[in-house]
Amino acid sequence: MGTKKGKKSSSLNEVGGYKVLPVEVSDTGVVHYLYFRQHSSNKEDILKPSDRTIFMTNLPADTTERDVRRLFQGVARIARVIFHGVVGQDVIKTAAADARMMSELASAMAD
């Protein structure tokens, strides 16, 4: 994605319940708009707590986990990034990451 954050402002615009985050594509200078809101689900998921999880949309197709981490660098701690509905998504790798996260949570709760 090769992005840089737009100019800092005190508040972001909101559209349809989503915050609008303008991101400048560094190699072209074009501004791309990402939309995000607090994640919510009908069922509780320990790996995606609603009070610490966001849902983002309108990410460019070539966005990587590294891009997302860079976007939030210095603003928020990113524990993990999940892309849903991605063609060619490595299901085994995702399941292994889920198992690792569950193990870490269990260890933390036992301490």
PDB file of C-alpha atoms in Angstrom:
ATOM      1  CA  MET A   1       0.000   0.000   0.000  1.00  0.00           C
ATOM      2  CA  GLY A   2       2.920   2.340   0.689  1.00  0.00           C
ATOM      3  CA  THR A   3       0.923   4.857   2.656  1.00  0.00           C
ATOM      4  CA  LYS A   4       1.504   7.675   5.024  1.00  0.00           C
ATOM      5  CA  LYS A   5      -0.987   9.054   7.480  1.00  0.00           C
ATOM      6  CA  GLY A   6      -2.829  12.187   6.571  1.00  0.00           C
ATOM      7  CA  LYS A   7      -2.491  15.379   8.560  1.00  0.00           C
ATOM      8  CA  LYS A   8      -3.489  14.929  12.178  1.00  0.00           C
ATOM      9  CA  SER A   9      -6.807  16.394  13.125  1.00  0.00           C
ATOM     10  CA  SER A  10      -8.688  16.439  16.377  1.00  0.00           C
ATOM     11  CA  SER A  11     -11.557  14.372  14.998  1.00  0.00           C
ATOM     12  CA  LEU A  12     -12.385  12.214  12.023  1.00  0.00           C
ATOM     13  CA  ASN A  13     -15.496  12.555   9.889  1.00  0.00           C
ATOM     14  CA  GLU A  14     -18.134   9.889  10.304  1.00  0.00           C
ATOM     15  CA  VAL A  15     -20.258   8.263   7.592  1.00  0.00           C
ATOM     16  CA  GLY A  16     -22.874   5.592   8.268  1.00  0.00           C
ATOM     17  CA  GLY A  17     -21.402   4.697  11.654  1.00  0.00           C
ATOM     18  CA  TYR A  18     -17.842   4.480  10.305  1.00  0.00           C
ATOM     19  CA  LYS A  19     -14.975   6.847  11.046  1.00  0.00           C
ATOM     20  CA  VAL A  20     -13.328   8.034   7.845  1.00  0.00           C
ATOM     21  CA  LEU A  21      -9.531   7.873   7.786  1.00  0.00           C
ATOM     22  CA  PRO A  22      -7.893   9.642   4.820  1.00  0.00           C
ATOM     23  CA  VAL A  23      -4.590   8.005   3.887  1.00  0.00           C
ATOM     24  CA  GLU A  24      -2.217   9.483   1.329  1.00  0.00           C
ATOM     25  CA  VAL A  25      -0.675   6.952  -1.028  1.00  0.00           C
ATOM     26  CA  SER A  26       2.973   7.998  -0.791  1.00  0.00           C
ATOM     27  CA  ASP A  27       4.124   7.223  -4.318  1.00  0.00           C
ATOM     28  CA  THR A  28       1.189   8.939  -6.044  1.00  0.00           C
ATOM     29  CA  GLY A  29      -0.041  11.560  -3.587  1.00  0.00           C
ATOM     30  CA  VAL A  30      -3.596  10.270  -4.066  1.00  0.00           C
ATOM     31  CA  VAL A  31      -5.768  10.243  -0.947  1.00  0.00           C
ATOM     32  CA  HIS A  32      -7.544   6.943  -0.243  1.00  0.00           C
ATOM     33  CA  TYR A  33     -10.290   6.714   2.387  1.00  0.00           C
ATOM     34  CA  LEU A  34     -10.425   3.863   4.899  1.00  0.00           C
ATOM     35  CA  TYR A  35     -13.535   3.310   7.012  1.00  0.00           C
ATOM     36  CA  PHE A  36     -13.510   1.751  10.466  1.00  0.00           C
ATOM     37  CA  ARG A  37     -15.779   1.161  13.442  1.00  0.00           C
ATOM     38  CA  GLN A  38     -15.756  -0.839  16.646  1.00  0.00           C
ATOM     39  CA  HIS A  39     -16.078  -4.542  15.884  1.00  0.00           C
ATOM     40  CA  SER A  40     -19.314  -6.170  16.973  1.00  0.00           C
ATOM     41  CA  SER A  41     -20.601  -9.701  16.695  1.00  0.00           C
ATOM     42  CA  ASN A  42     -23.661 -11.680  17.720  1.00  0.00           C
ATOM     43  CA  LYS A  43     -21.432 -14.246  19.389  1.00  0.00           C
ATOM     44  CA  GLU A  44     -18.643 -13.536  21.835  1.00  0.00           C
ATOM     45  CA  ASP A  45     -15.150 -14.366  20.550  1.00  0.00           C
ATOM     46  CA  ILE A  46     -12.268 -14.297  23.018  1.00  0.00           C
ATOM     47  CA  LEU A  47      -9.851 -13.670  20.125  1.00  0.00           C
ATOM     48  CA  LYS A  48     -11.778 -10.584  19.008  1.00  0.00           C
ATOM     49  CA  PRO A  49     -12.943  -8.697  22.118  1.00  0.00           C
ATOM     50  CA  SER A  50     -15.351  -5.964  21.024  1.00  0.00           C
ATOM     51  CA  ASP A  51     -13.787  -3.406  23.355  1.00  0.00           C
ATOM     52  CA  ARG A  52     -10.359  -3.807  21.684  1.00  0.00           C
ATOM     53  CA  THR A  53     -11.172  -4.764  18.089  1.00  0.00           C
ATOM     54  CA  ILE A  54     -11.957  -2.634  15.049  1.00  0.00           C
ATOM     55  CA  PHE A  55     -13.486  -3.526  11.712  1.00  0.00           C
ATOM     56  CA  MET A  56     -11.931  -1.790   8.693  1.00  0.00           C
ATOM     57  CA  THR A  57     -13.204  -1.661   5.138  1.00  0.00           C
ATOM     58  CA  ASN A  58     -12.166  -0.170   1.798  1.00  0.00           C
ATOM     59  CA  LEU A  59      -8.593  -1.355   2.257  1.00  0.00           C
ATOM     60  CA  PRO A  60      -6.722  -1.490  -1.056  1.00  0.00           C
ATOM     61  CA  ALA A  61      -6.454  -5.042  -2.426  1.00  0.00           C
ATOM     62  CA  ASP A  62      -2.680  -5.073  -1.943  1.00  0.00           C
ATOM     63  CA  THR A  63      -2.807  -4.066   1.744  1.00  0.00           C
ATOM     64  CA  THR A  64      -0.600  -6.229   3.947  1.00  0.00           C
ATOM     65  CA  GLU A  65      -0.457  -6.802   7.692  1.00  0.00           C
ATOM     66  CA  ARG A  66       2.697  -4.695   7.703  1.00  0.00           C
ATOM     67  CA  ASP A  67       0.768  -1.794   6.117  1.00  0.00           C
ATOM     68  CA  VAL A  68      -1.903  -1.953   8.826  1.00  0.00           C
ATOM     69  CA  ARG A  69       0.725  -2.067  11.574  1.00  0.00           C
ATOM     70  CA  ARG A  70       2.502   0.965  10.072  1.00  0.00           C
ATOM     71  CA  LEU A  71      -0.780   2.850   9.813  1.00  0.00           C
ATOM     72  CA  PHE A  72      -1.415   2.514  13.545  1.00  0.00           C
ATOM     73  CA  GLN A  73       2.220   2.783  14.657  1.00  0.00           C
ATOM     74  CA  GLY A  74       2.482   5.106  17.644  1.00  0.00           C
ATOM     75  CA  VAL A  75      -1.318   5.277  17.954  1.00  0.00           C
ATOM     76  CA  ALA A  76      -2.402   1.794  19.001  1.00  0.00           C
ATOM     77  CA  ARG A  77      -0.863  -1.561  19.839  1.00  0.00           C
ATOM     78  CA  ILE A  78      -1.792  -4.159  17.225  1.00  0.00           C
ATOM     79  CA  ALA A  79      -1.956  -7.724  18.561  1.00  0.00           C
ATOM     80  CA  ARG A  80      -3.042  -9.284  15.271  1.00  0.00           C
ATOM     81  CA  VAL A  81      -4.495  -8.474  11.883  1.00  0.00           C
ATOM     82  CA  ILE A  82      -7.130 -10.681  10.263  1.00  0.00           C
ATOM     83  CA  PHE A  83      -8.146 -10.383   6.615  1.00  0.00           C
ATOM     84  CA  HIS A  84     -11.490 -12.049   5.863  1.00  0.00           C
ATOM     85  CA  GLY A  85     -12.568 -13.294   2.475  1.00  0.00           C
ATOM     86  CA  VAL A  86      -9.119 -13.005   0.948  1.00  0.00           C
ATOM     87  CA  VAL A  87      -8.567 -15.266  -2.054  1.00  0.00           C
ATOM     88  CA  GLY A  88      -5.690 -17.608  -1.309  1.00  0.00           C
ATOM     89  CA  GLN A  89      -5.812 -16.953   2.439  1.00  0.00           C
ATOM     90  CA  ASP A  90      -3.705 -19.539   4.244  1.00  0.00           C
ATOM     91  CA  VAL A  91      -6.340 -21.317   6.365  1.00  0.00           C
ATOM     92  CA  ILE A  92      -3.783 -23.540   8.115  1.00  0.00           C
ATOM     93  CA  LYS A  93      -1.599 -20.562   9.039  1.00  0.00           C
ATOM     94  CA  THR A  94      -4.673 -18.697  10.342  1.00  0.00           C
ATOM     95  CA  ALA A  95      -5.771 -21.704  12.424  1.00  0.00           C
ATOM     96  CA  ALA A  96      -2.251 -22.028  13.850  1.00  0.00           C
ATOM     97  CA  ALA A  97      -2.254 -18.323  14.783  1.00  0.00           C
ATOM     98  CA  ASP A  98      -5.650 -18.780  16.497  1.00  0.00           C
ATOM     99  CA  ALA A  99      -4.326 -21.769  18.467  1.00  0.00           C
ATOM    100  CA  ARG A 100      -1.198 -19.821  19.471  1.00  0.00           C
ATOM    101  CA  MET A 101      -3.309 -16.867  20.633  1.00  0.00           C
ATOM    102  CA  MET A 102      -5.603 -19.169  22.650  1.00  0.00           C
ATOM    103  CA  SER A 103      -2.547 -20.752  24.300  1.00  0.00           C
ATOM    104  CA  GLU A 104      -1.156 -17.312  25.191  1.00  0.00           C
ATOM    105  CA  LEU A 105      -4.536 -16.254  26.626  1.00  0.00           C
ATOM    106  CA  ALA A 106      -4.784 -19.439  28.689  1.00  0.00           C
ATOM    107  CA  SER A 107      -1.262 -18.913  30.036  1.00  0.00           C
ATOM    108  CA  ALA A 108      -2.002 -15.292  30.905  1.00  0.00           C
ATOM    109  CA  MET A 109      -5.215 -16.258  32.696  1.00  0.00           C
ATOM    110  CA  ALA A 110      -3.398 -18.971  34.676  1.00  0.00           C
ATOM    111  CA  ASP A 111      -0.790 -16.507  35.978  1.00  0.00           C
TER     112      ASP A 111
END
